[in-house]
Structure formats: C-alpha cells, structure tokens
Short mmCIF file of C-alpha atoms in Angstrom, two decimals:
data_model
loop_
_atom_site.label_atom_id
_atom_site.label_comp_id
_atom_site.label_asym_id
_atom_site.label_seq_id
_atom_site.Cartn_x
_atom_site.Cartn_y
_atom_site.Cartn_z
CA UNK A 22 -5.99 2.61 -14.36
CA UNK A 23 -8.32 -0.24 -13.49
CA UNK A 24 -9.64 -0.81 -10.01
CA UNK A 25 -7.51 -3.37 -8.22
CA UNK A 26 -10.58 -5.11 -6.90
CA UNK A 27 -12.61 -5.21 -10.10
CA UNK A 28 -13.58 -8.57 -11.65
CA UNK A 29 -11.71 -7.65 -14.86
CA UNK A 30 -8.46 -7.22 -12.95
CA UNK A 31 -8.60 -9.89 -10.26
CA UNK A 32 -11.38 -12.36 -10.91
CA UNK A 33 -10.21 -14.68 -8.15
CA UNK A 34 -10.62 -11.90 -5.57
CA UNK A 35 -14.31 -11.82 -6.46
CA UNK A 36 -14.46 -15.61 -6.05
CA UNK A 37 -12.86 -15.44 -2.59
CA UNK A 38 -15.14 -12.59 -1.53
CA UNK A 39 -18.24 -14.49 -2.65
CA UNK A 40 -17.11 -17.58 -0.75
CA UNK A 41 -16.57 -15.53 2.41
CA UNK A 42 -19.99 -13.97 2.01
CA UNK A 43 -21.66 -17.36 1.56
CA UNK A 44 -19.90 -18.79 4.62
CA UNK A 45 -20.98 -15.83 6.74
CA UNK A 46 -24.64 -16.06 5.70
CA UNK A 47 -24.73 -19.85 5.96
CA UNK A 48 -22.68 -20.54 9.10
CA UNK A 49 -22.20 -17.43 11.23
CA UNK A 50 -25.23 -15.19 10.71
CA UNK A 51 -27.78 -17.76 12.07
CA UNK A 52 -25.73 -17.98 15.28
CA UNK A 53 -25.48 -14.20 15.61
CA UNK A 54 -29.26 -13.86 15.21
CA UNK A 55 -30.01 -16.70 17.63
CA UNK A 56 -27.88 -15.17 20.41
CA UNK A 57 -28.58 -11.46 19.62
CA UNK A 58 -24.93 -10.76 18.78
CA UNK A 59 -25.70 -7.29 17.39
CA UNK A 60 -27.17 -6.11 20.73
CA UNK A 61 -23.85 -6.68 22.47
CA UNK A 62 -21.08 -6.25 19.91
CA UNK A 63 -21.65 -4.97 16.37
CA UNK A 64 -24.33 -5.08 13.64
CA UNK A 65 -24.52 -8.00 11.23
CA UNK A 66 -22.48 -7.83 8.04
CA UNK A 67 -24.22 -6.97 4.76
CA UNK A 68 -23.22 -7.46 1.11
CA UNK A 69 -21.57 -4.02 0.98
CA UNK A 70 -19.24 -4.95 3.86
CA UNK A 71 -17.80 -7.72 1.67
CA UNK A 72 -17.99 -6.06 -1.75
CA UNK A 73 -16.62 -2.57 -1.10
CA UNK A 74 -13.03 -1.46 -1.57
CA UNK A 75 -10.59 -1.53 1.35
CA UNK A 76 -10.91 1.52 3.62
CA UNK A 77 -8.27 3.61 5.39
CA UNK A 78 -9.30 5.49 8.56
CA UNK A 79 -7.19 8.61 9.19
CA UNK A 80 -7.38 9.93 12.76
CA UNK A 81 -5.43 12.08 15.21
CA UNK A 82 -5.62 15.26 17.29
CA UNK A 83 -6.47 18.49 15.52
CA UNK A 84 -3.68 20.15 13.50
CA UNK A 85 -1.62 16.97 13.11
CA UNK A 86 -2.06 17.00 9.32
CA UNK A 87 -4.88 14.50 8.70
CA UNK A 88 -6.53 16.35 5.81
CA UNK A 89 -3.13 17.33 4.38
CA UNK A 90 -2.06 13.66 4.53
CA UNK A 91 -5.15 12.67 2.53
CA UNK A 92 -4.44 15.40 -0.04
CA UNK A 93 -0.91 14.02 -0.27
CA UNK A 94 -2.28 10.57 -1.16
CA UNK A 95 -4.85 11.88 -3.67
CA UNK A 96 -2.60 14.62 -5.15
CA UNK A 97 -5.59 16.95 -5.35
CA UNK A 98 -8.06 18.90 -3.25
CA UNK A 99 -11.34 17.28 -2.26
CA UNK A 100 -14.68 19.03 -1.60
CA UNK A 101 -15.10 20.40 1.88
CA UNK A 102 -11.45 20.02 2.91
CA UNK A 103 -10.06 22.80 5.08
CA UNK A 104 -6.63 23.07 6.65
CA UNK A 105 -5.60 25.20 9.63
CA UNK A 106 -4.03 25.22 13.11
CA UNK A 107 -7.48 25.18 14.74
CA UNK A 108 -9.97 22.23 14.57
CA UNK A 109 -11.13 22.60 10.95
CA UNK A 110 -12.58 19.14 10.21
CA UNK A 111 -15.71 18.77 12.32
CA UNK A 112 -17.25 15.78 10.55
CA UNK A 113 -16.52 12.28 9.29
CA UNK A 114 -15.91 12.34 5.53
CA UNK A 115 -15.87 9.15 3.46
CA UNK A 116 -13.87 9.69 0.25
CA UNK A 117 -14.92 7.19 -2.42
CA UNK A 118 -14.62 6.81 -6.18
CA UNK A 119 -17.30 8.23 -8.45
CA UNK A 120 -17.46 9.15 -12.14
CA UNK A 121 -18.63 12.64 -11.18
CA UNK A 122 -17.74 14.77 -8.18
CA UNK A 123 -20.57 14.99 -5.65
CA UNK A 124 -21.17 15.23 -1.91
CA UNK A 125 -23.88 13.09 -0.25
CA UNK A 126 -25.04 13.89 3.31
CA UNK A 127 -25.01 11.24 6.03
CA UNK A 128 -28.75 10.56 6.21
CA UNK A 129 -28.86 9.80 2.47
CA UNK A 130 -25.70 7.68 2.29
CA UNK A 131 -26.80 5.38 5.14
CA UNK A 132 -29.82 4.17 3.14
CA UNK A 133 -27.71 3.26 0.10
CA UNK A 134 -27.38 -0.58 0.05
CA UNK A 135 -24.28 -0.34 -2.16
CA UNK A 136 -22.36 1.62 0.48
CA UNK A 137 -21.04 0.00 3.70
CA UNK A 138 -22.57 2.64 5.98
CA UNK A 139 -26.15 1.42 6.49
CA UNK A 140 -25.56 0.36 10.11
CA UNK A 141 -24.54 3.88 11.20
CA UNK A 142 -28.22 4.82 11.74
CA UNK A 143 -28.27 3.99 15.49
CA UNK A 144 -25.83 6.85 16.19
CA UNK A 145 -28.66 9.28 15.42
CA UNK A 146 -29.02 12.60 13.65
CA UNK A 147 -26.36 14.30 15.75
CA UNK A 148 -23.80 12.05 14.07
CA UNK A 149 -25.43 11.75 10.64
CA UNK A 150 -25.48 15.56 10.32
CA UNK A 151 -21.71 15.40 10.73
CA UNK A 152 -21.13 12.56 8.27
CA UNK A 153 -20.80 12.91 4.51
CA UNK A 154 -19.61 10.91 1.51
CA UNK A 155 -17.50 12.66 -1.12
CA UNK A 156 -17.28 10.88 -4.47
CA UNK A 157 -14.71 11.98 -7.03
CA UNK A 158 -12.97 10.51 -10.12
CA UNK A 159 -9.57 10.07 -8.48
CA UNK A 160 -7.37 7.09 -9.57
CA UNK A 161 -6.31 6.27 -5.99
CA UNK A 162 -9.97 6.03 -4.93
CA UNK A 163 -10.54 3.39 -7.61
CA UNK A 164 -8.66 1.01 -5.33
CA UNK A 165 -9.21 2.27 -1.77
CA UNK A 166 -11.63 4.49 0.14
CA UNK A 167 -10.44 6.96 2.79
CA UNK A 168 -12.27 8.11 5.94
CA UNK A 169 -11.30 11.55 7.26
CA UNK A 170 -12.23 12.12 10.92
CA UNK A 171 -12.75 15.16 13.17
CA UNK A 172 -9.65 16.29 15.07
CA UNK A 173 -9.49 14.75 18.54
CA UNK A 174 -9.77 17.59 21.04
CA UNK A 175 -7.21 18.50 23.71
CA UNK A 176 -8.12 18.81 27.39
CA UNK A 177 -8.70 22.57 27.04
CA UNK A 178 -11.36 22.08 24.37
CA UNK A 179 -13.01 19.01 25.88
CA UNK A 180 -15.92 20.98 27.35
CA UNK A 181 -17.45 21.10 23.88
CA UNK A 182 -19.88 18.21 23.48
CA UNK A 183 -19.97 16.47 20.11
CA UNK A 184 -23.58 15.39 20.57
CA UNK A 185 -22.88 11.73 19.71
CA UNK A 186 -20.77 8.85 21.04
CA UNK A 187 -17.47 9.67 19.31
CA UNK A 188 -15.68 6.62 20.72
CA UNK A 189 -18.45 4.24 19.59
CA UNK A 190 -18.36 5.67 16.05
CA UNK A 191 -14.57 5.21 15.92
CA UNK A 192 -14.95 1.60 17.05
CA UNK A 193 -17.59 0.99 14.37
CA UNK A 194 -15.16 2.16 11.70
CA UNK A 195 -12.16 0.41 13.31
CA UNK A 196 -13.93 -2.94 12.95
CA UNK A 197 -14.62 -2.41 9.24
CA UNK A 198 -11.56 -0.62 7.85
CA UNK A 199 -8.37 -2.27 6.61
CA UNK A 200 -5.90 0.26 7.95
CA UNK A 201 -5.98 2.90 10.71
CA UNK A 202 -3.51 5.77 10.30
CA UNK A 203 -2.97 7.64 13.60
CA UNK A 204 -1.09 10.93 13.19
CA UNK A 205 0.92 12.86 15.79
CA UNK A 206 2.64 16.24 15.42
CA UNK A 207 6.42 15.98 16.06
CA UNK A 208 6.68 19.49 17.52
CA UNK A 209 3.40 19.45 19.50
CA UNK A 210 3.10 16.01 21.07
CA UNK A 211 0.37 15.66 23.70
CA UNK A 212 -2.08 13.01 24.90
CA UNK A 213 -5.52 14.38 25.78
CA UNK A 214 -8.30 12.57 27.67
CA UNK A 215 -10.36 12.25 24.48
CA UNK A 216 -7.36 10.77 22.65
CA UNK A 217 -6.90 8.18 25.41
CA UNK A 218 -10.60 7.28 25.18
CA UNK A 219 -10.29 7.06 21.40
CA UNK A 220 -7.53 4.48 21.89
CA UNK A 221 -10.09 2.40 23.78
CA UNK A 222 -12.12 2.23 20.57
CA UNK A 223 -9.13 0.64 18.84
CA UNK A 224 -8.75 -2.15 21.41
CA UNK A 225 -8.52 -5.48 19.57
CA UNK A 226 -7.65 -3.83 16.24
CA UNK A 227 -4.02 -2.93 16.93
CA UNK A 228 -2.99 -5.10 13.96
CA UNK A 229 -4.60 -2.52 11.65
CA UNK A 230 -2.95 0.47 13.33
CA UNK A 231 -0.04 2.45 11.85
CA UNK A 232 1.25 5.44 13.83
CA UNK A 233 2.77 8.42 12.02
CA UNK A 234 4.99 11.01 13.71
CA UNK A 235 4.25 13.79 11.22
CA UNK A 236 6.04 17.09 10.46
CA UNK A 237 9.36 15.50 11.49
CA UNK A 238 11.33 17.88 9.26
CA UNK A 239 10.33 20.75 11.59
CA UNK A 240 12.52 19.47 14.48
CA UNK A 241 16.23 18.67 14.68
CA UNK A 242 17.52 15.13 15.20
CA UNK A 243 18.01 15.53 18.96
CA UNK A 244 14.45 16.77 19.44
CA UNK A 245 13.13 14.03 17.16
CA UNK A 246 14.85 11.36 19.25
CA UNK A 247 13.25 12.71 22.44
CA UNK A 248 9.78 13.10 20.88
CA UNK A 249 9.95 9.59 19.38
CA UNK A 250 10.90 8.12 22.77
CA UNK A 251 8.10 10.01 24.53
CA UNK A 252 5.58 8.84 21.92
CA UNK A 253 6.61 5.18 22.23
CA UNK A 254 6.43 5.39 26.04
CA UNK A 255 2.96 6.98 25.95
CA UNK A 256 1.65 4.44 23.40
CA UNK A 257 2.99 1.60 25.53
CA UNK A 258 1.07 2.91 28.56
CA UNK A 259 -2.18 3.23 26.61
CA UNK A 260 -2.23 -0.02 24.62
CA UNK A 261 -0.53 -2.25 27.23
CA UNK A 262 0.58 -4.86 24.69
CA UNK A 263 3.97 -6.60 24.51
CA UNK A 264 4.13 -5.87 20.78
CA UNK A 265 5.71 -2.57 19.77
CA UNK A 266 3.52 -0.49 17.45
CA UNK A 267 5.09 0.54 14.16
CA UNK A 268 5.74 4.29 14.19
CA UNK A 269 6.59 6.00 10.88
CA UNK A 270 8.62 9.21 10.95
CA UNK A 271 7.75 11.55 8.10
CA UNK A 272 6.48 14.80 6.68
CA UNK A 273 3.50 13.68 4.67
CA UNK A 274 2.62 16.48 2.32
CA UNK A 275 3.55 17.26 -1.28
CA UNK A 276 5.40 20.52 -0.60
CA UNK A 277 9.20 20.94 -0.23
CA UNK A 278 10.51 19.63 3.06
CA UNK A 279 12.87 21.49 5.33
CA UNK A 280 16.42 20.20 5.09
CA UNK A 281 17.44 18.29 8.23
CA UNK A 282 19.96 15.67 9.36
CA UNK A 283 17.31 12.93 9.22
CA UNK A 284 16.10 13.85 5.71
CA UNK A 285 17.06 10.42 4.31
CA UNK A 286 15.23 8.68 7.14
CA UNK A 287 12.03 10.60 6.27
CA UNK A 288 12.32 9.43 2.64
CA UNK A 289 12.72 5.78 3.65
CA UNK A 290 9.83 5.96 6.12
CA UNK A 291 7.61 7.57 3.48
CA UNK A 292 8.21 4.70 1.09
CA UNK A 293 7.58 2.10 3.81
CA UNK A 294 4.18 3.60 4.66
CA UNK A 295 3.17 4.01 1.01
CA UNK A 296 4.14 0.38 0.37
CA UNK A 297 1.93 -0.68 3.27
CA UNK A 298 -1.05 1.27 1.89
CA UNK A 299 -0.27 0.14 -1.66
CA UNK A 300 -0.70 -3.51 -0.62
CA UNK A 301 -4.16 -2.99 0.90
CA UNK A 302 -6.21 -3.99 -2.20
CA UNK A 303 -4.21 -7.20 -2.52
CA UNK A 304 -4.63 -8.02 1.18
CA UNK A 305 -8.27 -6.89 1.52
CA UNK A 306 -9.79 -10.38 1.35
CA UNK A 307 -7.30 -11.66 3.96
CA UNK A 308 -8.46 -8.87 6.29
CA UNK A 309 -12.12 -9.77 5.69
CA UNK A 310 -11.36 -13.38 6.51
CA UNK A 311 -9.48 -12.33 9.65
CA UNK A 312 -12.38 -10.16 10.86
CA UNK A 313 -14.89 -12.93 10.13
CA UNK A 314 -12.86 -15.42 12.18
CA UNK A 315 -12.61 -12.88 15.02
CA UNK A 316 -16.42 -12.68 15.15
CA UNK A 317 -16.79 -16.45 14.94
CA UNK A 318 -14.33 -17.12 17.78
CA UNK A 319 -15.94 -14.65 20.20
CA UNK A 320 -17.37 -16.70 23.08
CA UNK A 321 -20.69 -14.86 22.96
CA UNK A 322 -22.95 -17.91 22.56
CA UNK A 323 -21.37 -19.65 25.57
CA UNK A 324 -21.86 -16.54 27.75
CA UNK A 325 -25.54 -16.09 26.79
CA UNK A 326 -26.24 -19.80 27.24
CA UNK A 327 -24.62 -19.87 30.70
CA UNK A 328 -26.62 -16.84 31.87
CA UNK A 329 -29.84 -18.46 30.64
CA UNK A 330 -29.12 -21.69 32.54
CA UNK A 331 -28.40 -19.82 35.78
CA UNK A 332 -31.65 -17.83 35.72
CA UNK A 333 -34.51 -19.03 38.01
CA UNK A 334 -37.76 -20.02 36.34
CA UNK A 335 -40.14 -17.77 38.31
CA UNK A 336 -38.92 -16.04 41.49
CA UNK A 337 -36.15 -13.47 42.19
CA UNK A 338 -35.26 -12.98 38.56
CA UNK A 339 -34.15 -9.36 38.88
CA UNK A 340 -31.88 -9.91 41.88
CA UNK A 341 -30.39 -13.02 40.25
CA UNK A 342 -29.77 -11.04 37.06
CA UNK A 343 -27.80 -8.39 38.95
CA UNK A 344 -25.82 -11.06 40.83
CA UNK A 345 -24.90 -12.74 37.54
CA UNK A 346 -23.77 -9.44 36.03
CA UNK A 347 -21.62 -8.76 39.11
CA UNK A 348 -20.13 -12.28 38.91
CA UNK A 349 -19.43 -12.09 35.18
CA UNK A 350 -15.60 -12.28 35.58
CA UNK A 351 -16.03 -15.54 37.50
CA UNK A 352 -18.48 -16.81 34.85
CA UNK A 353 -15.88 -16.09 32.15
CA UNK A 354 -13.37 -18.25 34.05
CA UNK A 355 -15.91 -21.09 34.40
CA UNK A 356 -16.66 -21.07 30.66
CA UNK A 357 -12.94 -21.13 29.90
CA UNK A 358 -12.53 -24.27 31.99
CA UNK A 359 -15.73 -26.08 30.95
CA UNK A 360 -15.55 -25.46 27.19
CA UNK A 361 -11.79 -24.89 26.83
CA UNK A 362 -12.29 -21.45 25.32
CA UNK A 363 -9.10 -19.29 25.28
CA UNK A 364 -9.20 -16.13 27.44
CA UNK A 365 -8.50 -14.01 24.35
CA UNK A 366 -11.83 -15.05 22.79
CA UNK A 367 -13.89 -13.23 25.43
CA UNK A 368 -15.24 -9.69 25.02
CA UNK A 369 -14.33 -6.83 27.35
CA UNK A 370 -15.94 -7.78 30.66
CA UNK A 371 -16.85 -4.25 31.81
CA UNK A 372 -18.53 -3.38 28.50
CA UNK A 373 -20.39 -6.70 28.51
CA UNK A 374 -21.71 -5.95 32.00
CA UNK A 375 -22.98 -2.55 30.84
CA UNK A 376 -24.78 -4.12 27.86
CA UNK A 377 -26.36 -6.84 30.02
CA UNK A 378 -28.04 -4.33 32.36
CA UNK A 379 -30.68 -3.49 29.75
CA UNK A 380 -31.37 -7.07 28.63
CA UNK A 381 -34.11 -9.54 29.60
CA UNK A 382 -32.24 -12.74 30.55
CA UNK A 383 -35.40 -14.84 30.23
CA UNK A 384 -35.30 -14.35 26.46
CA UNK A 385 -31.75 -15.70 26.16
CA UNK A 386 -31.22 -19.05 24.39
CA UNK A 387 -29.24 -22.09 25.51
CA UNK A 388 -26.59 -23.71 23.32
CA UNK A 389 -28.06 -25.29 20.22
CA UNK A 390 -25.91 -28.28 19.10
CA UNK A 391 -26.66 -27.88 15.38
CA UNK A 392 -25.57 -24.22 15.40
CA UNK A 393 -22.41 -24.95 17.40
CA UNK A 394 -21.51 -27.80 15.03
CA UNK A 395 -21.97 -25.43 12.10
CA UNK A 396 -19.67 -22.89 13.79
CA UNK A 397 -17.07 -25.57 14.43
CA UNK A 398 -17.21 -26.65 10.78
CA UNK A 399 -16.66 -23.03 9.69
CA UNK A 400 -13.52 -22.69 11.80
CA UNK A 401 -12.02 -26.12 11.12
CA UNK A 402 -12.80 -27.03 7.49
CA UNK A 403 -14.54 -24.23 5.57
CA UNK A 404 -11.86 -21.60 6.21
CA UNK A 405 -9.09 -24.08 5.31
CA UNK A 406 -10.73 -24.76 1.94
CA UNK A 407 -10.30 -21.07 1.02
CA UNK A 408 -6.48 -21.14 1.39
CA UNK A 409 -5.81 -22.27 -2.24
CA UNK A 410 -7.92 -19.35 -3.49
CA UNK A 411 -5.88 -16.92 -1.40
CA UNK A 412 -2.70 -18.38 -2.88
CA UNK A 413 -4.03 -17.80 -6.40
CA UNK A 414 -4.88 -14.22 -5.51
CA UNK A 415 -1.38 -13.61 -4.12
CA UNK A 416 0.11 -14.44 -7.52
CA UNK A 417 -1.65 -11.47 -9.12
CA UNK A 418 -0.27 -8.24 -7.76
CA UNK A 419 -1.41 -4.74 -8.61
CA UNK A 420 -0.19 -1.37 -7.32
CA UNK A 421 -2.15 1.72 -6.51
CA UNK A 422 -1.64 4.52 -9.05
CA UNK A 423 -0.40 8.10 -8.80
CA UNK A 424 1.43 9.18 -5.64
CA UNK A 425 1.47 5.61 -4.30
CA UNK A 426 2.95 4.09 -7.44
CA UNK A 427 6.34 2.55 -6.88
CA UNK A 428 9.52 3.68 -5.16
CA UNK A 429 11.54 6.52 -6.64
CA UNK A 430 14.45 4.35 -7.79
CA UNK A 431 11.99 1.97 -9.42
CA UNK A 432 10.98 4.68 -11.86
CA UNK A 433 14.40 4.46 -13.50
CA UNK A 434 14.29 0.74 -14.24
CA UNK A 435 13.87 0.07 -17.94
CA UNK A 436 11.34 -2.73 -17.34
CA UNK A 437 8.96 -0.06 -16.02
CA UNK A 438 8.73 1.46 -19.50
CA UNK A 439 7.54 -1.44 -21.63
CA UNK A 440 4.69 -0.57 -23.96
CA UNK A 441 1.16 -1.83 -23.50
CA UNK A 442 0.58 -4.56 -26.16
CA UNK A 443 -3.20 -4.22 -25.76
CA UNK A 444 -3.28 -0.61 -26.94
CA UNK A 445 -3.34 -0.11 -30.69
CA UNK A 446 -0.64 1.99 -32.32
CA UNK A 447 -1.87 5.35 -33.55
CA UNK A 448 -1.70 6.02 -37.27
CA UNK A 449 -0.27 9.26 -38.63
CA UNK A 450 -3.68 10.53 -39.71
CA UNK A 451 -5.14 9.81 -36.26
CA UNK A 452 -2.74 12.04 -34.35
CA UNK A 453 -4.61 14.75 -32.47
CA UNK A 454 -4.75 18.22 -33.95
CA UNK A 455 -3.50 19.39 -30.57
CA UNK A 456 -0.04 18.15 -31.59
CA UNK A 457 0.36 21.27 -33.67
CA UNK A 458 -0.14 23.50 -30.61
CA UNK A 459 2.75 25.60 -29.39
CA UNK A 460 4.88 23.94 -26.72
CA UNK A 461 4.40 26.04 -23.58
CA UNK A 462 7.81 25.05 -22.19
CA UNK A 463 9.67 26.54 -25.21
CA UNK A 464 10.05 30.07 -23.85
CA UNK A 465 11.75 28.79 -20.67
CA UNK A 466 13.94 26.23 -22.46
CA UNK A 467 17.18 28.30 -22.65
CA UNK A 468 17.21 28.51 -18.84
CA UNK A 469 16.51 24.78 -18.52
CA UNK A 470 19.12 23.87 -21.16
CA UNK A 471 21.81 25.54 -19.06
CA UNK A 472 21.03 23.17 -16.18
CA UNK A 473 20.83 20.23 -18.61
CA UNK A 474 24.29 20.75 -20.14
CA UNK A 475 25.89 21.49 -16.75
CA UNK A 476 24.89 17.95 -15.75
CA UNK A 477 27.11 16.55 -18.57
CA UNK A 478 24.69 14.54 -20.74
CA UNK A 479 25.99 11.51 -22.67
CA UNK A 480 24.91 11.22 -26.33
CA UNK A 481 22.43 14.03 -25.74
CA UNK A 482 20.71 12.34 -22.78
CA UNK A 483 20.93 12.33 -18.98
CA UNK A 484 20.79 9.04 -17.12
CA UNK A 485 18.19 8.43 -14.42
CA UNK A 486 20.89 8.55 -11.73
CA UNK A 487 22.05 12.05 -12.72
CA UNK A 488 18.49 13.34 -12.99
CA UNK A 489 17.60 11.86 -9.59
CA UNK A 490 20.59 13.54 -7.93
CA UNK A 491 19.52 16.90 -9.31
CA UNK A 492 15.79 16.37 -8.59
CA UNK A 493 16.36 15.62 -4.90
CA UNK A 494 17.91 19.07 -4.41
CA UNK A 495 14.39 20.52 -4.79
CA UNK A 496 13.40 18.84 -1.44
CA UNK A 497 10.11 17.64 -2.93
CA UNK A 498 8.96 14.22 -1.65
CA UNK A 499 10.26 11.24 -3.59
CA UNK A 500 6.75 10.15 -4.54
CA UNK A 501 6.09 13.54 -6.18
CA UNK A 502 9.43 13.46 -8.03
CA UNK A 503 8.67 9.92 -9.21
CA UNK A 504 5.39 11.15 -10.70
CA UNK A 505 7.21 14.03 -12.44
CA UNK A 506 9.72 11.55 -13.87
CA UNK A 507 6.95 9.39 -15.32
CA UNK A 508 5.38 12.44 -16.96
CA UNK A 509 8.68 13.73 -18.33
CA UNK A 510 10.15 10.48 -19.71
CA UNK A 511 7.74 10.52 -22.64
CA UNK A 512 9.48 7.86 -24.74
CA UNK A 513 10.07 5.71 -21.65
CA UNK A 514 13.68 4.87 -22.34
CA UNK A 515 14.83 5.50 -18.76
CA UNK A 516 16.72 8.67 -19.77
CA UNK A 517 15.85 12.32 -20.49
CA UNK A 518 16.90 14.33 -23.53
CA UNK A 519 17.01 18.15 -23.41
CA UNK A 520 13.28 18.54 -24.19
CA UNK A 521 12.19 15.93 -21.65
CA UNK A 522 14.48 17.45 -19.03
CA UNK A 523 13.05 20.92 -19.74
CA UNK A 524 9.57 19.44 -19.23
CA UNK A 525 10.66 17.89 -15.91
CA UNK A 526 12.05 21.20 -14.62
CA UNK A 527 8.89 23.01 -15.76
CA UNK A 528 6.71 20.55 -13.81
CA UNK A 529 8.94 20.88 -10.73
CA UNK A 530 8.70 24.68 -10.82
CA UNK A 531 4.93 24.42 -11.17
CA UNK A 532 4.77 22.13 -8.14
CA UNK A 533 7.01 24.47 -6.12
CA UNK A 534 4.62 27.31 -7.02
CA UNK A 535 1.79 25.34 -5.40
CA UNK A 536 0.08 23.83 -8.48
CA UNK A 537 -1.22 20.25 -8.66
CA UNK A 538 0.50 17.92 -11.09
CA UNK A 539 -1.56 16.58 -14.01
CA UNK A 540 -2.55 12.91 -13.86
CA UNK A 541 -1.64 12.47 -17.50
CA UNK A 542 0.52 14.64 -19.71
CA UNK A 543 -1.71 17.12 -21.62
CA UNK A 544 -0.97 17.59 -25.32
CA UNK A 545 0.35 21.16 -24.93
CA UNK A 546 3.11 19.87 -22.62
CA UNK A 547 4.28 17.02 -24.91
CA UNK A 548 7.72 17.95 -26.39
CA UNK A 549 7.54 18.66 -30.17
CA UNK A 550 9.93 15.81 -31.04
CA UNK A 551 7.67 13.36 -29.16
CA UNK A 552 4.33 14.47 -30.59
CA UNK A 553 4.06 11.40 -32.80
CA UNK A 554 4.99 8.99 -30.05
CA UNK A 555 1.95 6.72 -29.59
CA UNK A 556 2.55 6.55 -25.85
CA UNK A 557 3.01 10.27 -25.31
CA UNK A 558 -0.44 10.92 -23.96
CA UNK A 559 -0.68 8.00 -21.54
CA UNK A 560 0.94 6.93 -18.31
CA UNK A 561 1.82 3.51 -17.03
#
C-alpha cells in the first residue's frame, strides 16, 4: 500500500506542509532567533520536523505491555524487542519505514538531516547510547512512525540512575509526536514518583494523550470498575485539568483473550483506539499547524523584552537580575495587563526562573516592531489562508493498512471488495507456475469441511454474518480476525465457499499456534479453484 503522506497519494498534504514550513521560516524563526527561544523552550524546527510521517509515542511503567502493543500494531516482531515482567526495554527505539531491515545507533541517526532527531544531541552520550532507530519494510510504518520508550520505574527501582534527563527527553518527544499512548496494567495499577515526574513532561500536550488500561481481560468486571475509578482519580490529581482524559479499556495483543463479562466492551474500545491512530496521517498537518501556533502564541518575546528594560545600565546588575527572577510571577501579571496577553500563553513560571539563572540579561533584546508585526500577521491572516487547503485535504481520506485497516463488520461489506481498475488483468499464460503447487490446506480439509457444513451454508457458501459468529468463538482480537477474513475471501464476494472457509480456519489455527499472519496470501495457500483469479495474490 502507498504511504498516506506521499505526494502520489495526497498531493495537497505536501502543499499544506510546504506552506507551513515557509511560514515558519519567514515569520516565526526570525523571532525565535532574536529572542533566543531555543535557550528557554525547545530547539528550532527543521525541514524533517515538517516532512516526516506522524509519530506515536508509546510510554508507561515497565511490564504494562508497551512493546507487545507495538507488535500488535505491526503484526510482526521488530529487531531488539524483548518482552518480560521485568524492565526489558532500556532504550528509546524509533521504528520507521525502510526498504531493508536495519538498526542505526543514536549517535549516527542524530546527524541524519532526513530524520527528525537532529536536536537530540544536547542530551549527551548517556542518552544517545540508549537511543536507536529501527527501519523495516512494514506497511503500517509507511504511514506512521512509532517510538518505544524505556519502562518507567517504580519507587523500589528508582535508585537506579538513567544517566540522562529522562523527563526532558520525554518532553522533547511529546512536543513533536502526534499521539502519546500511555499504558497502565489493569491488575497492577500503581503511580510511582518517576511516573508522576513523567506526567510533568506531558504538561501542555494533554490533547495528544490517550490512556490505555491494558490487560483488562485478566480481571473481572467488579475489579475493572474499581481499577478504572482509581485510575481516573489518580490521573485527575496529576493533570489537574477540568477535561476528563480518554481512557481506553482493552487487551492490546494479537493472542486469544480470556473470556470475561466485559469482552464486548474490550472489542469496542479496541476499534475506537485503532480508529484514532488510523486517522493520524490525515490529521498530521493539522497537528503541525496547532504546534506552530502554540509556539507563536507563547509570550516569550514580551518576557525577554520586559526583563531587558528593567535591567540597570551599569551598576547592581547581578542583584537586579536575581530580584527580577524572584518577581517573575508579578512580571507575568504586568505583561498580561499591558499587552493583553492571555494567561495561558505564558510558559511555566518555575521552569522559566530556572532557565533565567544562567542567562546574561544584558544581551536580551527589546521588542522589535517589525518582528512583532510579522508575528501578528502570521496569527491573523497567514494561518487563515491555509484553511481552504486543509478542507481539500480532508476530502481525501486514506486508512492505515494491516491490523489497523477497518472495523471487523466493515470487512463483510461488498463495497470493500471492488477490484482495482488500475491493475491489469493477468492473462492465462502469465499465471505463476506456483499455481500448480500442492495446496497445503488440502490434508486438513475434511476436518474443516465438517465445521463448514455444520454452519448450514446456502448455495455452497457461508455469509459473512455466520462466519463472523463462528470466528469470534476463537477469542482472537477483531482486528486479527478481520485480516484473516481479507486473506480468506479470495474472490472478494463477501462470502466464503468450502475452500475459502478451510483457508480461514487454517490461518486461525496458525495464529493460535503463535505464528504471524502473512501480509499477502502466498501462492501455496491460494485455493485450487481460485488459482486463476487475477486478484488472488493481492490484498486491498
């Protein structure tokens, strides 16, 4: 499948991205340089920050299922992934698309101008030795990139020093990613000191945050209700916002789930979260615009200018500097009143005071009218001119492939099985020699046929509804069953004959035995009666 963000698929997305990039370099970057924005807040944006695919940051305490959740999205293992009850992931891993599988260490990836990680250098070798980029030819990674993080330690393990500012690294990623997935374990819910500090890194980016109460099939409904309530109460204490965070209840892995009273709820929550992630490529440019406006609205220039004006020319500079830092909350209030700047546009006061301690106030600049006029033009007219382009982009919708592709019921709609008019029909003499291979499902077919005929087929075929009812008894996640359906319905008529049904059962048994599903149906699995079907070897 094509990348959702590629020029061939969504040309107008490229246009919007280029316009955003031009506005940043023309309007906002000169102001950031003039008032040393990067010393106080975050590094300047580069081309890669605009051009790269949307990113998903997966975080949580150790053993909450972060790496397993990523495997669930990718439907395959990735290099370096380890799963266990102890802290197994000790580094940040960026999973990105590549034609060939390879692992690039942190020091090398931060000098690549095509990757959005160049500004990670200031965190030093202690961090870069624990950062890597894994590239692999996975269809999901054609549309999004995923960041796996080290497990957040509990209080008992907090004595171990990471050797780098973990909270600062999380904040760096939080500013740049499109979605933050925070996982909790339903039968081991706890809030450690490091987790609470990690929440501080997410301050101001709550709109990107999605909380997952994972492994919910391991507890009964009464326990789930209590754990859910405790989680919501704890999150409310930490984030202190009137808005209620969205918490998804699920069991996000591709193995059979334990049967429980809230099994249907888990299925619905799974689809809601996958829909949210599926829409990221389409909404990526909106997020970039939102982040750019956040930077532009920050009252940094007014703060620096005010401090410069208050500084004496010659005497008592150091004492005046410390007095100004101490009085910063009062200065914030003055700027609000004088320039009518909303309170929400100011940075965290305590952090700003810490940053100011190491700065030379005499080098600060006063407000420059031309720069402030340019900033005002960006916020009032330039951004508004991009709205028509966003509307054009909204009209072209693409879904992520594989495990994220469509809800389970959607796989039974006939309009999902229309042929691709841009692919040429195969001629008889062009059919692969592999079509003559023995069908590996044949030896198990008598056993599968018994199930098939017990389901009362009509005209030799089972409807999607009957197949779905039987499939759900396997307790595999709906997304996995949907993928099996797409592989098995070779002729794409929305029904399964006895050969297609046998193929479906064979794939289910393989999955239950712990095997990964194929992305596309290999020739030796294509039913004999469908070997000449021109669409047999491809997926939607």
